Amino acid sequence: MAVNYTPINEIPKIVQSLRSAFSAGFTKPLEYRKQQLRALYNMLAENDAAIREAVHKDLNKHPQELMVGESGVLKQECIDAIKNLDKWAANRSVKTSIVNKFDNVHIRKDPLGVVLIIGAWNYPLNLLLAPAVGAIAAGNTVVLKPSEVAPNTATLLTRLLPAYLDQRAYRIINGSVDETTLLLEQKFDHIFFTGSGNVGKVIMAAAAKQLTPVTLELGGKSPAFVARDVDVAIAARRLVWAKFFNCGQTCIAPDYIVIERGIEDKFIDACKASLQEFYGSNAQTSQSYGRIVNKNHHQRLRALLEQTKGKVVHGGELDEEDRYISPTLVLGVDKDDKLMEGEIFGPIFPIIVVDRLVEGVKLVNSMDQPLALYVFSKNKKLIDYVLDHTRSGGVVVNDALVHFIVSNLPFGGTGPSGIGNYHGKRSFDVFSHERSTIIKTMGMEKLLDLRYPPYTEKKTRWLDFFLWDKASFSSNNNAANNTPAPAPVARTATPSADKAKATPVPTIAETESQRTLGADSSVSSSKDVNSTTEQPATNDTPEDKKVDTDSVSQTTTTTNTVA
């Protein structure tokens, strides 16, 4: 099925009409926003059968996977936004100094304006409409660009959304490269994109030309650490479910496994048992197993399997006409393998065996920060070690994928895996501007004489007293010398000129002299510590040290001692 693309000449007109609608201001009242969110919820609830059919045609997605990963999440987002919108949108007061004590000082939550949301094909409903919930709740007008790679879902949404949402404020634009390129040339107040890192760079470059802020939900190679102390059967069951959910086409799917040597055979057997339990002896005949979205992606995954130097220990069957690839486990993969070059985004699960997880941490840190990271272990010290020495957008311990459906957890990446996050209130915040606001009285002008010229030393002292808190710590380098700071000077009701003269402000030369002495003392102190107990760096664990729970504990203790 092909999507009917929006005519090129209509795209600028649509964007301009949305800007006019935003300027008219009818999306700003909270009740209007709630009406639109209720309409979006009703669209999902009243067209469940049609949505199931469309997404099944695109991805062979089972209704349960649709509910868990798409429609259920969206309904919850709508409910949360409707229920909490008054609180989210309320002005927030902030603490002020005595100078503004009688003023109205607060942060307003204003809509950004006209925003663009570009969805992705792997979750064609959720990844388009979940950000839209936040954009609508925040009072923006919205352009929605579905993925043309999931044509059945895009066509259905193009038909349904105008029947439920106000077309003056919310419009769908369909298209491929040409249409999207022209769309990105329009002026937006925020762009929200979900997809690959390569396309994310194109989006960000286009946005930069007009200084448009962006939220980029990208991906990456999300690792799963499996320690030898884990319950192997449970770990395998949870990882198999997470990996092959939606046929592996999930941005936070565990991309590869890093497992400690000695349990890999048992783990593979447990994975095979779980695959048998979930999909039977032939996953191609299972109603619970999805399909690759199109033949191009099928051929890409086939090439990975053909070029890997690892050993396929389970699966590997392919049927291009059916867009089918069986759940596949590949053992004996290393960092330089073809399967480790980029995000797999399919039902192929590489397994890397290491002597100890410290090696796995170094491996993960040698690559870009992933969107998610998973750790399976019973040992808290080992878990803490992995979390303390890695970076990722999100992390789950002893499970996988499930943080995506917790609406109160911000979802997003870091570094190459994304910019910004959303879900729940964070979706509202993404599409809101925090507008700093002070509303002053026209009275009490005499109290403001201190700020006006002509400036005097007395005015300066009084302003300094009223405007700023006074430090409760020493202004010299006692911290560097590890010496206790003197007791803080009590703040008096009125500053005294005599006291000000008694404690003169140090000169630049005196300050620099103190800074130099402090630095020298700090270096000397550091050398003394190192000479007393010479400690290895945390990431440079000696090769002959046995890396188990004790070694992780010892390494952590070493770090704390040096610090």
Coordinates of C-alpha atoms in Angstrom, one line a residue:
M1 CA 0.0 0.0 0.0
A2 CA 1.3 3.4 -0.9
V3 CA 0.7 6.6 1.1
N4 CA -0.8 9.6 -0.7
Y5 CA 1.8 12.3 -0.3
T6 CA 0.9 15.8 0.5
P7 CA 1.3 18.1 -2.5
I8 CA 4.6 20.0 -2.3
N9 CA 3.0 23.4 -2.9
E10 CA 0.6 22.8 0.0
I11 CA 3.3 22.3 2.7
P12 CA 4.2 26.0 3.2
K13 CA 0.5 27.0 3.3
I14 CA -0.3 24.4 6.0
V15 CA 2.6 25.6 8.2
Q16 CA 1.6 29.2 7.8
S17 CA -2.1 28.4 8.6
L18 CA -1.0 26.8 11.8
R19 CA 1.1 29.8 12.7
S20 CA -1.9 32.0 12.2
A21 CA -4.0 29.7 14.3
F22 CA -1.4 29.9 17.1
S23 CA -1.3 33.7 16.9
A24 CA -5.1 33.7 17.2
G25 CA -4.6 32.1 20.6
F26 CA -7.4 29.5 20.7
T27 CA -5.1 26.6 21.6
K28 CA -4.0 28.3 24.8
P29 CA -7.1 27.8 27.1
L30 CA -6.6 24.7 29.2
E31 CA -10.1 23.5 28.6
Y32 CA -9.5 23.5 24.8
R33 CA -6.4 21.5 25.3
K34 CA -8.2 18.9 27.4
Q35 CA -11.0 18.7 24.8
Q36 CA -8.4 17.8 22.2
L37 CA -6.7 15.3 24.4
R38 CA -10.0 13.6 25.2
A39 CA -10.7 13.5 21.4
L40 CA -7.3 11.9 20.8
Y41 CA -8.1 9.3 23.5
N42 CA -11.5 8.6 21.9
M43 CA -9.8 8.2 18.5
L44 CA -7.7 5.4 19.9
A45 CA -10.5 3.7 21.8
E46 CA -13.1 3.9 19.1
N47 CA -10.9 2.7 16.3
D48 CA -9.0 -0.1 18.0
A49 CA -9.9 -2.8 15.4
A50 CA -8.8 -0.5 12.5
I51 CA -5.6 0.3 14.3
R52 CA -4.8 -3.3 14.9
E53 CA -5.3 -4.2 11.3
A54 CA -3.2 -1.4 10.0
V55 CA -0.2 -2.0 12.3
H56 CA -0.5 -5.8 11.7
K57 CA -0.2 -5.2 7.9
D58 CA 2.9 -3.1 8.4
L59 CA 4.7 -5.2 11.0
N60 CA 2.7 -8.3 11.7
K61 CA 2.4 -6.9 15.2
H62 CA 0.3 -9.0 17.6
P63 CA -2.5 -7.0 19.4
Q64 CA -0.8 -7.6 22.8
E65 CA 2.4 -6.1 21.6
L66 CA 0.4 -3.2 20.1
M67 CA -1.3 -2.6 23.4
V68 CA 1.8 -2.9 25.5
G69 CA 4.1 -0.8 23.3
E70 CA 1.7 1.6 21.5
S71 CA -2.0 2.1 22.1
G72 CA -1.9 1.4 25.9
V73 CA 1.0 3.8 26.4
L74 CA -0.8 6.5 24.4
K75 CA -4.0 6.2 26.3
Q76 CA -2.2 6.4 29.6
E77 CA -0.3 9.5 28.4
C78 CA -3.7 11.1 27.5
I79 CA -5.2 10.3 30.8
D80 CA -2.2 11.6 32.8
A81 CA -2.1 14.9 30.8
I82 CA -5.8 15.5 31.2
K83 CA -5.7 14.8 34.9
N84 CA -2.6 16.8 35.7
L85 CA -2.7 19.7 33.1
D86 CA -4.0 22.3 35.6
K87 CA -1.0 21.6 37.9
W88 CA 1.5 21.3 35.0
A89 CA 0.5 24.6 33.5
A90 CA 0.2 26.6 36.7
N91 CA 2.6 29.4 37.5
R92 CA 5.4 28.3 39.8
S93 CA 6.6 30.7 42.4
V94 CA 10.3 31.0 43.2
K95 CA 12.3 32.1 46.2
T96 CA 13.5 35.7 46.1
S97 CA 15.6 38.1 48.1
I98 CA 14.1 40.8 50.3
V99 CA 14.4 43.2 47.4
N100 CA 11.6 41.4 45.6
K101 CA 9.7 40.3 48.7
F102 CA 6.6 42.3 47.7
D103 CA 6.6 41.4 44.0
N104 CA 4.9 38.6 42.2
V105 CA 7.9 36.5 41.0
H106 CA 7.1 33.3 39.2
I107 CA 7.7 31.1 36.2
R108 CA 5.0 30.9 33.5
K109 CA 4.5 27.8 31.3
D110 CA 4.0 29.2 27.8
P111 CA 3.5 27.1 24.6
L112 CA 6.4 27.3 22.1
G113 CA 4.3 28.0 19.0
V114 CA 4.2 25.8 15.9
V115 CA 6.0 22.5 16.4
L116 CA 6.9 19.6 14.1
I117 CA 6.8 15.9 15.1
I118 CA 8.4 13.3 12.8
G119 CA 7.5 9.8 13.8
A120 CA 9.2 6.4 13.1
W121 CA 8.0 3.3 11.4
N122 CA 8.8 0.7 14.1
Y123 CA 6.2 2.0 16.5
P124 CA 4.2 4.0 14.0
L125 CA 1.4 5.0 16.3
N126 CA 3.3 5.6 19.6
L127 CA 6.3 7.5 18.4
L128 CA 4.2 9.9 16.4
L129 CA 1.3 10.5 18.9
A130 CA 3.1 10.3 22.3
P131 CA 5.1 13.5 21.7
A132 CA 1.9 15.0 20.3
V133 CA 0.1 14.5 23.6
G134 CA 2.8 16.8 25.2
A135 CA 2.6 19.3 22.4
I136 CA -1.2 19.5 22.6
A137 CA -1.2 19.7 26.4
A138 CA 1.3 22.6 26.2
G139 CA -0.9 24.6 23.9
N140 CA 1.0 24.4 20.6
T141 CA -0.2 23.9 17.0
V142 CA 1.3 20.8 15.5
V143 CA 2.5 19.3 12.2
L144 CA 2.5 15.5 12.4
K145 CA 4.7 13.7 9.9
P146 CA 4.1 9.9 10.0
S147 CA 6.7 7.5 8.6
E148 CA 6.0 6.5 5.0
V149 CA 7.8 3.2 5.7
A150 CA 4.7 2.1 7.7
P151 CA 2.1 3.1 5.0
N152 CA -1.0 1.4 6.3
T153 CA -0.7 3.1 9.7
A154 CA 0.1 6.5 8.1
T155 CA -2.9 6.2 5.8
L156 CA -5.2 5.3 8.7
L157 CA -4.0 8.2 10.8
T158 CA -4.4 10.6 7.9
R159 CA -8.0 9.6 7.7
L160 CA -8.8 9.5 11.4
L161 CA -7.0 12.5 12.9
P162 CA -9.1 15.1 11.0
A163 CA -12.3 13.5 12.3
Y164 CA -11.2 13.9 15.9
L165 CA -8.8 16.8 16.2
D166 CA -9.2 20.5 15.3
Q167 CA -7.7 20.8 11.8
R168 CA -7.1 24.5 12.4
A169 CA -4.4 23.5 15.0
Y170 CA -3.2 20.0 14.1
R171 CA -2.3 18.7 10.6
I172 CA -0.7 15.7 9.1
I173 CA 1.8 16.0 6.2
N174 CA 2.7 12.8 4.4
G175 CA 5.8 12.3 2.2
S176 CA 9.3 11.0 1.7
V177 CA 12.6 12.8 1.2
D178 CA 11.4 15.7 -1.0
E179 CA 8.4 16.5 1.2
T180 CA 10.4 16.2 4.4
T181 CA 13.2 18.4 3.0
L182 CA 10.7 21.1 2.2
L183 CA 9.1 20.7 5.5
L184 CA 12.4 21.3 7.3
E185 CA 12.9 24.5 5.4
Q186 CA 9.8 26.0 7.2
K187 CA 10.1 27.9 10.4
F188 CA 9.2 25.9 13.5
D189 CA 9.5 26.6 17.1
H190 CA 10.6 23.1 18.0
I191 CA 11.3 19.9 16.1
F192 CA 10.8 16.5 17.7
F193 CA 12.3 13.6 15.7
T194 CA 12.5 9.8 16.3
G195 CA 14.7 7.7 14.1
S196 CA 18.3 6.9 13.2
G197 CA 21.3 8.9 14.1
N198 CA 22.2 9.6 10.5
V199 CA 18.8 11.2 9.8
G200 CA 19.0 12.9 13.2
K201 CA 22.1 14.8 11.9
V202 CA 20.2 15.9 8.9
I203 CA 17.3 17.1 11.1
M204 CA 19.6 19.0 13.4
A205 CA 21.5 20.6 10.6
A206 CA 18.3 21.9 9.0
A207 CA 17.0 23.1 12.4
A208 CA 20.3 24.9 13.1
K209 CA 19.8 27.2 10.1
Q210 CA 16.9 28.8 11.9
L211 CA 18.1 28.2 15.4
T212 CA 15.2 25.8 16.0
P213 CA 15.6 23.7 19.2
V214 CA 15.3 20.0 18.7
T215 CA 14.5 16.8 20.6
L216 CA 16.2 13.8 19.0
E217 CA 15.1 10.3 20.1
L218 CA 17.7 8.1 18.3
G219 CA 19.1 4.7 19.2
G220 CA 22.4 2.9 19.5
K221 CA 23.7 -0.5 20.6
S222 CA 22.1 -1.1 23.9
P223 CA 24.1 -3.8 25.8
A224 CA 22.9 -6.4 28.3
F225 CA 25.4 -7.5 31.0
V226 CA 24.8 -11.0 32.4
A227 CA 26.8 -11.9 35.5
R228 CA 27.6 -15.5 36.5
D229 CA 25.7 -15.1 39.8
V230 CA 22.4 -14.6 38.0
D231 CA 19.4 -16.9 37.7
V232 CA 20.2 -17.9 34.2
A233 CA 16.7 -19.2 33.2
I234 CA 15.0 -16.0 34.3
A235 CA 17.6 -13.7 32.7
A236 CA 17.4 -15.6 29.4
R237 CA 13.5 -15.5 29.5
R238 CA 13.4 -11.7 30.1
L239 CA 16.1 -10.9 27.5
V240 CA 14.5 -13.1 24.8
W241 CA 11.2 -11.4 25.3
A242 CA 12.8 -8.0 25.1
K243 CA 15.0 -8.7 22.2
F244 CA 12.4 -10.3 19.9
F245 CA 9.5 -8.1 20.9
N246 CA 8.4 -6.4 17.6
C247 CA 10.9 -8.7 15.8
G248 CA 13.8 -6.9 17.3
Q249 CA 12.8 -3.6 15.8
T250 CA 12.9 -1.5 19.0
C251 CA 15.3 1.3 19.7
I252 CA 15.8 0.1 23.3
A253 CA 16.0 -3.6 22.5
P254 CA 19.0 -5.3 24.0
D255 CA 21.3 -5.1 21.0
Y256 CA 24.0 -7.6 22.2
I257 CA 24.8 -9.6 25.3
V258 CA 28.0 -9.4 27.4
I259 CA 28.2 -12.5 29.5
E260 CA 30.7 -13.9 31.9
R261 CA 32.6 -17.0 30.9
G262 CA 31.4 -20.3 32.2
I263 CA 27.6 -19.8 31.9
E264 CA 27.3 -19.1 28.2
D265 CA 26.3 -22.6 27.2
K266 CA 23.7 -22.8 30.0
F267 CA 22.4 -19.3 29.0
I268 CA 22.0 -20.3 25.3
D269 CA 20.1 -23.5 26.3
A270 CA 17.8 -21.3 28.4
C271 CA 17.3 -18.9 25.5
K272 CA 16.3 -21.8 23.3
A273 CA 13.9 -23.1 25.8
S274 CA 12.3 -19.6 26.1
L275 CA 12.0 -19.3 22.3
Q276 CA 10.3 -22.6 22.2
E277 CA 7.9 -21.5 24.9
F278 CA 7.1 -18.2 23.2
Y279 CA 7.0 -19.0 19.5
G280 CA 6.9 -22.8 19.3
S281 CA 9.2 -24.9 17.1
N282 CA 8.7 -22.7 14.1
A283 CA 8.4 -18.9 14.8
Q284 CA 7.2 -18.3 11.2
T285 CA 3.9 -19.9 12.0
S286 CA 3.5 -18.1 15.4
Q287 CA 0.9 -15.4 15.6
S288 CA 3.0 -13.8 18.3
Y289 CA 6.1 -13.2 16.2
G290 CA 6.4 -10.1 14.0
R291 CA 8.0 -9.4 10.6
I292 CA 10.7 -7.1 9.2
V293 CA 9.1 -3.9 8.0
N294 CA 10.2 -4.2 4.4
K295 CA 12.5 -6.1 2.0
N296 CA 15.2 -3.4 2.1
H297 CA 15.7 -4.0 5.9
H298 CA 15.4 -7.7 5.4
Q299 CA 18.3 -7.6 2.9
R300 CA 20.3 -5.4 5.3
L301 CA 19.9 -8.0 8.1
R302 CA 20.7 -10.9 5.7
A303 CA 24.0 -9.2 4.9
L304 CA 24.9 -8.9 8.6
L305 CA 24.3 -12.6 9.1
E306 CA 26.4 -13.5 6.0
Q307 CA 29.3 -11.3 7.1
T308 CA 29.5 -12.2 10.8
K309 CA 32.4 -14.2 12.0
G310 CA 30.4 -15.5 14.9
K311 CA 28.7 -18.9 15.1
V312 CA 24.9 -19.1 14.6
V313 CA 23.9 -21.4 17.5
H314 CA 20.2 -20.9 16.9
G315 CA 17.9 -19.7 14.1
G316 CA 19.3 -18.0 11.0
E317 CA 16.3 -19.0 8.8
L318 CA 15.2 -16.3 6.3
D319 CA 12.2 -15.8 4.0
E320 CA 12.4 -12.6 2.1
E321 CA 8.9 -12.8 0.5
D322 CA 7.4 -13.2 4.0
R323 CA 9.9 -10.6 5.4
Y324 CA 10.7 -13.3 8.0
I325 CA 13.9 -13.8 9.9
S326 CA 13.8 -16.4 12.7
P327 CA 15.0 -15.5 16.2
T328 CA 18.8 -15.8 15.9
L329 CA 21.5 -16.3 18.5
V330 CA 25.2 -15.7 17.4
L331 CA 28.0 -16.8 19.7
G332 CA 31.7 -15.9 19.5
V333 CA 31.3 -12.3 18.4
D334 CA 33.9 -9.7 19.2
K335 CA 34.0 -5.9 19.0
D336 CA 35.3 -5.9 15.4
D337 CA 32.5 -8.2 14.1
K338 CA 30.1 -6.9 11.4
L339 CA 27.3 -7.3 13.9
M340 CA 28.9 -4.8 16.2
E341 CA 29.3 -2.0 13.7
G342 CA 25.9 -0.4 14.2
E343 CA 22.5 -0.9 15.7
I344 CA 21.1 -4.2 14.5
F345 CA 17.4 -3.4 14.7
G346 CA 16.3 -6.9 14.0
P347 CA 16.0 -10.4 15.5
I348 CA 19.7 -11.2 15.6
F349 CA 21.3 -11.5 19.1
P350 CA 25.1 -11.5 19.3
I351 CA 26.7 -12.9 22.5
I352 CA 30.1 -11.7 23.6
V353 CA 31.9 -13.8 26.3
V354 CA 34.2 -12.1 28.7
D355 CA 36.2 -13.4 31.6
R356 CA 34.7 -10.7 33.9
L357 CA 32.3 -7.9 33.5
V358 CA 34.9 -5.3 34.1
E359 CA 36.1 -6.2 30.5
G360 CA 32.6 -5.8 29.3
V361 CA 32.4 -2.3 30.8
K362 CA 35.5 -1.3 29.0
L363 CA 34.1 -2.7 25.7
V364 CA 30.8 -0.7 26.2
N365 CA 32.7 2.5 27.0
S366 CA 34.8 2.2 23.9
M367 CA 31.6 2.8 21.8
D368 CA 29.0 5.5 21.7
Q369 CA 26.6 5.9 24.7
P370 CA 23.6 3.6 24.1
L371 CA 20.0 4.6 24.5
A372 CA 19.5 1.8 27.2
L373 CA 21.7 -0.5 29.2
Y374 CA 20.7 -3.6 31.1
V375 CA 22.4 -5.5 33.9
F376 CA 21.5 -8.9 35.2
S377 CA 23.0 -9.8 38.5
K378 CA 22.1 -10.4 42.2
N379 CA 25.1 -8.6 43.5
K380 CA 24.5 -4.9 44.4
K381 CA 28.2 -4.0 44.4
L382 CA 28.5 -5.4 40.8
I383 CA 25.4 -3.6 39.7
D384 CA 26.6 -0.3 41.2
Y385 CA 30.0 -0.8 39.6
V386 CA 28.4 -1.1 36.1
L387 CA 26.1 1.8 36.6
D388 CA 28.8 4.0 38.1
H389 CA 31.3 3.3 35.2
T390 CA 29.0 3.5 32.2
R391 CA 26.7 6.0 30.6
S392 CA 23.3 5.5 28.8
G393 CA 20.0 7.1 28.2
G394 CA 18.2 4.7 30.6
V395 CA 19.0 1.6 32.6
V396 CA 17.1 -1.4 33.9
V397 CA 18.4 -4.0 36.3
N398 CA 17.3 -7.6 36.0
D399 CA 14.8 -6.8 33.2
A400 CA 14.7 -5.0 29.9
L401 CA 12.5 -2.7 27.9
V402 CA 10.1 -2.0 30.7
H403 CA 11.2 1.5 31.6
F404 CA 9.6 2.7 28.4
I405 CA 6.1 2.2 29.7
V406 CA 6.6 4.0 33.1
S407 CA 5.2 7.4 32.2
N408 CA 6.9 9.2 35.2
L409 CA 10.3 8.2 34.0
P410 CA 11.9 10.6 31.4
F411 CA 12.7 8.6 28.3
G412 CA 15.6 9.7 26.1
G413 CA 19.2 9.3 25.1
T414 CA 22.5 10.9 25.8
G415 CA 25.3 11.9 23.3
P416 CA 24.8 10.1 20.0
S417 CA 21.7 8.2 21.3
G418 CA 19.7 11.3 21.6
I419 CA 19.0 14.9 22.8
G420 CA 16.3 15.6 25.4
N421 CA 13.6 13.3 26.8
Y422 CA 9.9 13.0 27.2
H423 CA 6.9 11.0 28.6
G424 CA 4.5 12.2 31.2
K425 CA 5.1 15.7 32.5
R426 CA 8.4 15.8 30.6
S427 CA 6.5 15.7 27.3
F428 CA 4.6 18.8 28.5
D429 CA 7.9 20.5 29.5
V430 CA 9.5 19.8 26.2
F431 CA 6.9 21.8 24.3
S432 CA 6.7 24.6 26.9
H433 CA 8.8 27.7 27.5
E434 CA 9.6 28.5 31.1
R435 CA 9.0 32.3 31.0
S436 CA 10.6 34.1 33.9
T437 CA 8.2 36.7 35.2
I438 CA 8.3 39.6 37.8
I439 CA 5.2 41.7 38.3
K440 CA 6.2 44.7 40.5
T441 CA 4.1 47.2 42.3
M442 CA 4.2 50.8 41.3
G443 CA 4.5 51.9 44.9
M444 CA 7.3 51.9 47.4
E445 CA 9.6 53.7 45.0
K446 CA 11.6 55.2 47.9
L447 CA 13.0 51.8 48.7
L448 CA 14.4 51.6 45.2
D449 CA 16.6 54.7 45.6
L450 CA 19.5 52.4 46.4
R451 CA 19.8 51.2 42.8
Y452 CA 19.7 54.6 41.1
P453 CA 22.6 56.9 40.4
P454 CA 24.5 58.7 41.7
Y455 CA 26.1 55.6 43.1
T456 CA 27.9 55.8 46.5
E457 CA 29.8 53.4 48.7
K458 CA 27.0 53.4 51.2
K459 CA 24.4 52.4 48.5
T460 CA 26.7 49.7 47.3
R461 CA 27.1 48.2 50.8
W462 CA 23.3 48.3 51.4
L463 CA 22.6 46.7 48.0
D464 CA 25.1 44.0 48.6
F465 CA 23.5 43.3 52.0
F466 CA 19.9 43.1 50.6
L467 CA 20.6 41.3 47.3
W468 CA 23.0 38.4 48.0
D469 CA 23.4 35.6 50.5
K470 CA 26.6 35.5 52.4
A471 CA 28.9 32.5 52.1
S472 CA 29.0 30.2 55.1
F473 CA 32.5 28.9 54.0
S474 CA 35.9 30.5 53.9
S475 CA 36.9 32.5 50.8
N476 CA 40.5 31.2 50.9
N477 CA 41.8 27.8 49.7
N478 CA 41.2 25.9 53.0
A479 CA 39.3 23.2 51.0
A480 CA 42.4 22.5 48.9
N481 CA 44.5 22.3 52.0
N482 CA 42.0 20.0 53.7
T483 CA 41.9 22.3 56.7
P484 CA 38.6 23.2 58.4
A485 CA 36.9 26.4 57.4
P486 CA 36.5 29.1 60.1
A487 CA 33.0 29.6 61.6
P488 CA 30.7 31.7 59.4
V489 CA 30.3 35.3 60.3
A490 CA 26.9 36.1 61.7
R491 CA 24.8 38.3 59.4
T492 CA 23.9 41.5 61.3
A493 CA 20.7 43.5 60.9
T494 CA 22.5 46.6 59.6
P495 CA 25.9 46.7 57.9
S496 CA 28.5 48.9 59.7
A497 CA 30.9 51.1 57.9
D498 CA 33.4 50.5 60.6
K499 CA 33.2 46.7 60.2
A500 CA 33.5 47.1 56.5
K501 CA 36.8 48.9 57.0
A502 CA 37.9 46.3 59.6
T503 CA 37.7 43.5 57.0
P504 CA 39.2 45.0 53.8
V505 CA 38.6 43.4 50.4
P506 CA 41.8 41.5 49.4
T507 CA 43.7 42.9 46.4
I508 CA 44.1 40.9 43.2
A509 CA 47.8 40.4 44.1
E510 CA 46.9 39.0 47.5
T511 CA 44.2 36.8 46.0
E512 CA 46.6 35.4 43.4
S513 CA 49.2 34.8 46.2
Q514 CA 46.7 32.8 48.2
R515 CA 45.7 30.8 45.2
T516 CA 49.3 29.9 44.3
L517 CA 50.0 28.8 47.9
G518 CA 46.8 26.8 48.0
A519 CA 47.6 25.1 44.7
D520 CA 51.1 24.2 45.9
S521 CA 49.8 22.8 49.1
S522 CA 47.2 20.8 47.2
V523 CA 49.8 19.2 45.0
S524 CA 52.0 18.4 48.0
S525 CA 49.1 16.8 49.8
S526 CA 48.2 14.8 46.7
K527 CA 51.8 13.5 46.4
D528 CA 51.8 12.5 50.0
V529 CA 48.6 10.4 49.6
N530 CA 49.9 8.7 46.5
S531 CA 53.2 7.9 48.1
T532 CA 51.5 6.4 51.1
T533 CA 49.0 4.2 49.3
E534 CA 49.7 3.7 45.6
Q535 CA 46.3 2.8 44.0
P536 CA 45.6 1.6 40.5
A537 CA 43.0 3.6 38.5
T538 CA 39.5 2.1 38.6
N539 CA 39.4 1.2 34.9
D540 CA 42.9 -0.3 34.9
T541 CA 42.3 -3.4 36.9
P542 CA 45.4 -5.7 36.9
E543 CA 45.0 -8.6 34.5
D544 CA 46.1 -11.1 37.2
K545 CA 43.4 -9.9 39.6
K546 CA 40.4 -12.3 39.8
V547 CA 37.4 -10.3 38.8
D548 CA 34.4 -11.4 40.8
T549 CA 32.3 -9.6 43.3
D550 CA 35.2 -9.1 45.7
S551 CA 37.3 -7.5 43.0
V552 CA 34.5 -5.1 42.1
S553 CA 34.1 -4.3 45.8
Q554 CA 37.9 -3.7 46.1
T555 CA 38.0 -1.5 43.1
T556 CA 35.1 0.6 44.4
T557 CA 36.8 1.0 47.8
T558 CA 40.0 2.1 46.1
T559 CA 38.2 4.8 44.2
N560 CA 36.5 6.1 47.4
T561 CA 39.8 6.1 49.2
V562 CA 41.6 8.1 46.6
A563 CA 38.7 10.5 46.3

